[in-house]
CSV table of C-alpha atoms in Angstrom, one decimal:
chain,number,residue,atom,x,y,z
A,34,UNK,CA,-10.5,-27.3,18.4
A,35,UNK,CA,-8.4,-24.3,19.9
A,36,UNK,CA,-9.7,-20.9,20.2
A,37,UNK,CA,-8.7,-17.5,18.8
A,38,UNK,CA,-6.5,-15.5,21.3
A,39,UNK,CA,-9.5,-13.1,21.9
A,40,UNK,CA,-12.3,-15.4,21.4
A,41,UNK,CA,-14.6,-12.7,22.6
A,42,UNK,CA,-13.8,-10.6,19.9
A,43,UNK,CA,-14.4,-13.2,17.1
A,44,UNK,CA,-17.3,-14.1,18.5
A,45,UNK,CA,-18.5,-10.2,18.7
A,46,UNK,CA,-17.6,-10.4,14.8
A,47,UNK,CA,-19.4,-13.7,14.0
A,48,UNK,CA,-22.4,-12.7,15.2
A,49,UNK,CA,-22.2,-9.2,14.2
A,50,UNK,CA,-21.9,-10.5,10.6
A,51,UNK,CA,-25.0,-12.8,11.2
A,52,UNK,CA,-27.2,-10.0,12.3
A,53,UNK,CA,-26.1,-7.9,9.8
A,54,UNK,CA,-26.1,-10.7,6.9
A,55,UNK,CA,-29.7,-11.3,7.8
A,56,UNK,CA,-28.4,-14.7,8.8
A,57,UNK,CA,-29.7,-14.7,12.2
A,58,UNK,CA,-33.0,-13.2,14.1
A,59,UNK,CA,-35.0,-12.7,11.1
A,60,UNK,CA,-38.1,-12.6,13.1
A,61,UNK,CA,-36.3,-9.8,15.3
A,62,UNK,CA,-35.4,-11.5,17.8
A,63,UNK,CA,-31.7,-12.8,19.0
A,64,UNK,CA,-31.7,-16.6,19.4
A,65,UNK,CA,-32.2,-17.2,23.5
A,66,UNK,CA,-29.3,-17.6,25.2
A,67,UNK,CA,-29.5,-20.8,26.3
A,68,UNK,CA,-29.7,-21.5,22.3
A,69,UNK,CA,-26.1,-18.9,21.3
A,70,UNK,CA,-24.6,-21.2,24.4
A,71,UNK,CA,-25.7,-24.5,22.0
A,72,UNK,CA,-24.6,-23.3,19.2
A,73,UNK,CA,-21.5,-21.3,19.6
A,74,UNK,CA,-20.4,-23.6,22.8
A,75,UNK,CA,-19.5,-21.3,25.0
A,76,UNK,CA,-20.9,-20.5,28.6
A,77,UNK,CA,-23.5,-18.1,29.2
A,78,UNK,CA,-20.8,-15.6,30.7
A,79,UNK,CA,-19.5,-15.2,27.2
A,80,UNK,CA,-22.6,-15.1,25.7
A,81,UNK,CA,-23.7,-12.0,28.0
A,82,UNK,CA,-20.4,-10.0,27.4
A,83,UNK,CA,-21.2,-10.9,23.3
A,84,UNK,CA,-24.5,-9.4,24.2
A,85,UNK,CA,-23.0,-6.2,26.0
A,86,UNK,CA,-21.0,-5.4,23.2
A,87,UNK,CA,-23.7,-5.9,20.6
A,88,UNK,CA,-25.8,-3.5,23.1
A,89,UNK,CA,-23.2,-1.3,22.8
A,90,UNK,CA,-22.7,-1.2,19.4
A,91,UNK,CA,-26.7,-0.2,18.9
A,92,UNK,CA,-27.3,-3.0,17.0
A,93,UNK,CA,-29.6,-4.8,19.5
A,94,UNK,CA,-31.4,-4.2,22.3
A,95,UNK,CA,-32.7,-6.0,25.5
A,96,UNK,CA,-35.1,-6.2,28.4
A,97,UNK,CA,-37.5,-8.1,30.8
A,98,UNK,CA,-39.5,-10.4,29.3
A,99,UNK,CA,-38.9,-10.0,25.6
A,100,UNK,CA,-35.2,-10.7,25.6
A,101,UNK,CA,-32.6,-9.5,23.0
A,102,UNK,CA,-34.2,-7.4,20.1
A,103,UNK,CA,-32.5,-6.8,16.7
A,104,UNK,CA,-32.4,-3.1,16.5
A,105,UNK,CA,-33.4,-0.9,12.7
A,106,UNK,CA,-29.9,0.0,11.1
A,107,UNK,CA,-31.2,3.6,12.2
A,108,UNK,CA,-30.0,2.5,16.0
A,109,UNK,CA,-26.6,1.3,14.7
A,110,UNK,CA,-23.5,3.0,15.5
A,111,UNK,CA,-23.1,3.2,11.6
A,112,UNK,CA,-19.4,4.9,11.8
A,113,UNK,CA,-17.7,2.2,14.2
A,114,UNK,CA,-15.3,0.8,12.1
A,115,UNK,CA,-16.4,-2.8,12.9
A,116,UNK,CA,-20.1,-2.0,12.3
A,117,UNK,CA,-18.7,-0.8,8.8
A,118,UNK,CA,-16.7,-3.4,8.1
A,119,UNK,CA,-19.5,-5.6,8.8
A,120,UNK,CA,-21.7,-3.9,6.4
A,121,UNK,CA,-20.0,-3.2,3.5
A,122,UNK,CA,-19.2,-7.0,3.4
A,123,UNK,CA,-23.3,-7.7,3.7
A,124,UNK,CA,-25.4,-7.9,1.1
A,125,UNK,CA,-27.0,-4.4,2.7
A,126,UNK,CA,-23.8,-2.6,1.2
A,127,UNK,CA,-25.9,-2.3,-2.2
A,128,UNK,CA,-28.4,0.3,-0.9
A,129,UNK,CA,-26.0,1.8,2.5
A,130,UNK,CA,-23.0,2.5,-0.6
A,131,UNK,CA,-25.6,5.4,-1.7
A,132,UNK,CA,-25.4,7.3,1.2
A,133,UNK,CA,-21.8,6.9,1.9
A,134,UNK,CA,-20.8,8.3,-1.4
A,135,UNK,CA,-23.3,11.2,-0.6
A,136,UNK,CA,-21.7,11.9,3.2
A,137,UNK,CA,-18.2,11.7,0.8
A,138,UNK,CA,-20.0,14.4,-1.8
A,139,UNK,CA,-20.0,16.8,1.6
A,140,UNK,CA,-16.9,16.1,3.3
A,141,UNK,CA,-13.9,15.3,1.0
A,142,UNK,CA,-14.4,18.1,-1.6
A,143,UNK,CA,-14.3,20.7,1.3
A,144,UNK,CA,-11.5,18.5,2.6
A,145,UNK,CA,-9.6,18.6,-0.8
A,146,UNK,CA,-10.1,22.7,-0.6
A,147,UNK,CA,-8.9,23.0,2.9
A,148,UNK,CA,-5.7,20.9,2.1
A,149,UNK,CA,-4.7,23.4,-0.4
A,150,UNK,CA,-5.1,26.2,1.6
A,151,UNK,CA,-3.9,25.1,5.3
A,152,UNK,CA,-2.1,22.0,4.3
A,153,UNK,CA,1.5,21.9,5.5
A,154,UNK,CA,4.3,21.0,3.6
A,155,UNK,CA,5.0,17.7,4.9
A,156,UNK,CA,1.1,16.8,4.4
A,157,UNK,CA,1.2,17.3,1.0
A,158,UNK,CA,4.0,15.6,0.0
A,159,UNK,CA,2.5,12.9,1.6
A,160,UNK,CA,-0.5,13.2,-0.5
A,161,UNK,CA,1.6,13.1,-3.3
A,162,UNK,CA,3.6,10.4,-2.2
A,163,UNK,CA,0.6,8.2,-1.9
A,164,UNK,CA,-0.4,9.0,-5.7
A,165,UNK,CA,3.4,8.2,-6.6
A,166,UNK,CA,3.3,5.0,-5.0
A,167,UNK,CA,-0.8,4.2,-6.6
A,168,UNK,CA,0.6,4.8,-9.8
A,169,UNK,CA,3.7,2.7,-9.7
A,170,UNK,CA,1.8,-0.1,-7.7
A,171,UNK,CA,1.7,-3.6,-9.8
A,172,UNK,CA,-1.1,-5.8,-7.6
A,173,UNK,CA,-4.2,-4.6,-6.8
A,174,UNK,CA,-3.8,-5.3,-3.0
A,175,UNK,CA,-1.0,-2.6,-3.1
A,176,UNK,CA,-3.1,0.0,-5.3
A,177,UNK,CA,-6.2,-0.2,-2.8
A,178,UNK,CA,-3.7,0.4,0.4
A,179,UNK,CA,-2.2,3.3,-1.5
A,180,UNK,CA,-5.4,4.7,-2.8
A,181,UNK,CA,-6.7,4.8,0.9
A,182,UNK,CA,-3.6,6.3,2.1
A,183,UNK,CA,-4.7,9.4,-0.7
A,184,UNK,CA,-7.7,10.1,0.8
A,185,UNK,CA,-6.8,9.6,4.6
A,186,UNK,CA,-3.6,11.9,3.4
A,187,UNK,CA,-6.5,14.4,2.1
A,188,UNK,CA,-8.5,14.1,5.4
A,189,UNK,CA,-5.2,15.0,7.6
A,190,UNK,CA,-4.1,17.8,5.8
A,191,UNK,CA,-7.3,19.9,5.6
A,192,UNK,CA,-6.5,20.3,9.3
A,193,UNK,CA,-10.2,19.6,10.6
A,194,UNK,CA,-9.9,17.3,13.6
A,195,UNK,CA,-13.3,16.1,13.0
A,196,UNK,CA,-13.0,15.2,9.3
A,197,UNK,CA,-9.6,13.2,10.4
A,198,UNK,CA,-12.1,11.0,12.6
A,199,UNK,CA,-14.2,10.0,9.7
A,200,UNK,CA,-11.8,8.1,8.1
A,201,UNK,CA,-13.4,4.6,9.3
A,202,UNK,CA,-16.0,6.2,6.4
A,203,UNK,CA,-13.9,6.6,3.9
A,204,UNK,CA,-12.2,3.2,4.5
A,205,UNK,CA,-15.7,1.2,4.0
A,206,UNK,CA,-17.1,3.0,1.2
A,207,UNK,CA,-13.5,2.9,-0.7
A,208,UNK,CA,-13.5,-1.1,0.4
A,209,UNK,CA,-17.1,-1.3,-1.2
A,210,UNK,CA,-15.7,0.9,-4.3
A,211,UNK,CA,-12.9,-1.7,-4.4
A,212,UNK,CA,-15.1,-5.0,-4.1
A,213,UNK,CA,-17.4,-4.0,-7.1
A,214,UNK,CA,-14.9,-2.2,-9.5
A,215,UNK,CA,-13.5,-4.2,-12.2
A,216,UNK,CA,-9.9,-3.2,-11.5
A,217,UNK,CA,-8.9,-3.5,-15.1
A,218,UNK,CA,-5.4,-1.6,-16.7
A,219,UNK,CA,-7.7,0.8,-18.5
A,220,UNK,CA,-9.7,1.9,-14.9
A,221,UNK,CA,-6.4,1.8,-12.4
A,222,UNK,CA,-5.0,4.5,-15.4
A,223,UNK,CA,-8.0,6.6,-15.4
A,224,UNK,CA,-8.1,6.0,-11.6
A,225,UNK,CA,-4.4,7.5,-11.1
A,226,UNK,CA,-5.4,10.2,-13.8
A,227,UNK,CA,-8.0,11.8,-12.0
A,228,UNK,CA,-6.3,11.3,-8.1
A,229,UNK,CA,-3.4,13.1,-10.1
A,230,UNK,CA,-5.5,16.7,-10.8
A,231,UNK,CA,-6.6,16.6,-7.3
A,232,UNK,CA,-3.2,16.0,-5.9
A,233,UNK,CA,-2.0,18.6,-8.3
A,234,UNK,CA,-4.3,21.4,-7.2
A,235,UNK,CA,-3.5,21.1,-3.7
A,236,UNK,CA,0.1,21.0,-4.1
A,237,UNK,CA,-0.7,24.0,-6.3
A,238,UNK,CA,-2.7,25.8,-3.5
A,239,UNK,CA,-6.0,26.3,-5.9
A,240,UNK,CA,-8.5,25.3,-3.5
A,241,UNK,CA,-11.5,25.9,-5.7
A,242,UNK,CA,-9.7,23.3,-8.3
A,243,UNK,CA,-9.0,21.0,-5.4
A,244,UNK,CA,-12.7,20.8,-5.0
A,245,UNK,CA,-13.8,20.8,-8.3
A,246,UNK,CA,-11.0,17.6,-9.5
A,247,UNK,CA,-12.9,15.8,-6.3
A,248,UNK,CA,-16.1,16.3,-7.2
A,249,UNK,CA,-15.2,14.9,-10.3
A,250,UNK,CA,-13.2,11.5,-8.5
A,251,UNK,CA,-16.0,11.0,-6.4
A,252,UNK,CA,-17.9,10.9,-9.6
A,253,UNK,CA,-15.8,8.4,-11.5
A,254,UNK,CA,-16.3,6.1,-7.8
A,255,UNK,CA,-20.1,6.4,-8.3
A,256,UNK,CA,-20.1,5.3,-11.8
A,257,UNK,CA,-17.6,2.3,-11.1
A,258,UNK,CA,-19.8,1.3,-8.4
A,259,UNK,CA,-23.5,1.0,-10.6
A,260,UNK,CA,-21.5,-0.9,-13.0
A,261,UNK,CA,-20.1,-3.1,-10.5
A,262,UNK,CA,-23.8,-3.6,-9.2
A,263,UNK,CA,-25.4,-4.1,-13.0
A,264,UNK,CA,-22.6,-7.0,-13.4
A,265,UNK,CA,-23.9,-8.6,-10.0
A,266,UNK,CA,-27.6,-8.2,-11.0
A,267,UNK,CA,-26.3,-10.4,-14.3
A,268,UNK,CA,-24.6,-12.9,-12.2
A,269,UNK,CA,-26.9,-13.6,-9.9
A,270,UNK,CA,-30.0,-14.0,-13.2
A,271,UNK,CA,-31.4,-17.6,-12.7
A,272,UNK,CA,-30.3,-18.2,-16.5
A,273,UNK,CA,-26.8,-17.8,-15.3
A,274,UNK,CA,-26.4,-20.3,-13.2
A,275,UNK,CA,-28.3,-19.8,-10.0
A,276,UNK,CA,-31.5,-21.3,-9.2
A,277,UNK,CA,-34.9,-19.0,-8.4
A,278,UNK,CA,-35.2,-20.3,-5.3
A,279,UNK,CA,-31.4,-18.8,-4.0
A,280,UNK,CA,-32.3,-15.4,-6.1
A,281,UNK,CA,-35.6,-15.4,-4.3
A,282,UNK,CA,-33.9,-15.5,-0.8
A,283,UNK,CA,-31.2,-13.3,-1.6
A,284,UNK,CA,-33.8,-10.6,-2.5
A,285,UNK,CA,-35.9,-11.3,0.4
A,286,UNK,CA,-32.9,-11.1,3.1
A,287,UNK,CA,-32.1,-8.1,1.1
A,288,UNK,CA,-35.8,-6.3,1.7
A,289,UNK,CA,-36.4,-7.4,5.2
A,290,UNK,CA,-32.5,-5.7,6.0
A,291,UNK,CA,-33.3,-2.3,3.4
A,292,UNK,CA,-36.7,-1.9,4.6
A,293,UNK,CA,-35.1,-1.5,8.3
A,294,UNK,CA,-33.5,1.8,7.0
A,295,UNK,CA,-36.4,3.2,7.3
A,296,UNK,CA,-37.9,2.3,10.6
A,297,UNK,CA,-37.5,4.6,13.6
């Protein structure tokens, strides 16, 4: 069986999705080396360099003796787009969506503000240009990529170099938005509707509207978001098809992973 190009890279993002999946070291502890070497069939060289980058990445930690530790999400380099990615596609997106949306409620409604008073020409037509291209979009693939392009759009034009860099933010909660929305006619319409008054009041220069109309968006994205999680809650009731046993060790994984929010 061929490898990927840069199998260290896929293996960083196997394993990365194991830890964070609770799929792997659920007694906090990483598998011994000699046991990734086993099972991933690699040589210990790769295994260490996995390892470094893991390190690196807070989301374990090793020495003498006790060997690689699975670190609390606390350690975690939480805004490394990779760590993101992995965690908005784990089940530990249900309670880590909460405090995205909350780190959204403080940065893109000031953003949306600041775009309307420093935002240059050209970076608001390019907010606009996004919403143009959302609204006429006909898949949903193309109406996520546009809908991200708003609010990166947003990010660039309030002219604050350090909310452009949180974009890797945006980008997960927006993908964990995405996944649990139902995507219907009826919500893409009100979707566009409400990206529409905020793109209006920046190109209008009313920054205290600009704020308010996000407020309100980041509002609708909370909303589509419990709903989303009510209709998984149904689909995953034993009557519906899936047997206690699997809903028991979904919601076990879940609480070993939620309670390590917590830890220090």
């Amino acid at each position: 069986m061929s490898r990927p190009p840069n199998f260290h890279s896929h293996l960083v993002d196997q394993l990365g999705r194991m830890i964070v999946g609770g799929q792997i070291g659920h007694d906090g502890a990483l598998p011994r080396e000699d046991d990734l070497v086993a099972r991933f069939g690699v040589s210990r060289t790769v295994i260490r360099e996995v390892t470094k980058t893991l390190q690196a990445l807070g989301l374990i930690t090793t020495g003498p003796r006790v060997g690689s530790r699975i670190q609390p999400i606390s350690a975690w380099r939480l805004l490394d787009p990779q760590v993101m990615d992995w965690i908005t596609d784990a089940d530990l997106a249900h309670g880590f969506e909460r405090d995205l949306l909350e780190l959204r409620g403080m940065i893109e409604p000031a953003a949306a503000a600041l775009a309307a008073e420093r935002g240059t020409p050209e970076q608001i037509e390019a907010v606009t240009t996004a919403l143009a291209e959302m609204a006429g979009s006909s898949d949903k693939a193309r109406h996520e990529a546009m809908d991200f392009r708003f609010h990166e759009a947003i990010l660039q034009a309030s002219g604050n170099i350090l909310l452009i860099q949180l974009q890797p933010v945006l980008h997960a909660v927006l993908k964990a938005s995405f996944r649990l929305s139902m995507h219907d006619h009826e919500r893409a319409q009100a979707s566009v509707a409400i990206h529409r008054h905020v793109a209006s009041a920046i190109a209008e220069r009313r920054p205290d509207q600009a704020r308010e109309a996000m407020v309100a968006l980041l509002g609708i994205a909370r909303a589509d978001m419990e709903r989303g999680h009510a209709r998984a809650g149904q689909a995953a009731d034993p009557e519906r098809g899936l047997t206690r046993k699997t809903t028991e060790e979904a919601q076990n994984a879940r609480q070993r992973r939620e309670m390590g929010l917590t830890r220090a």
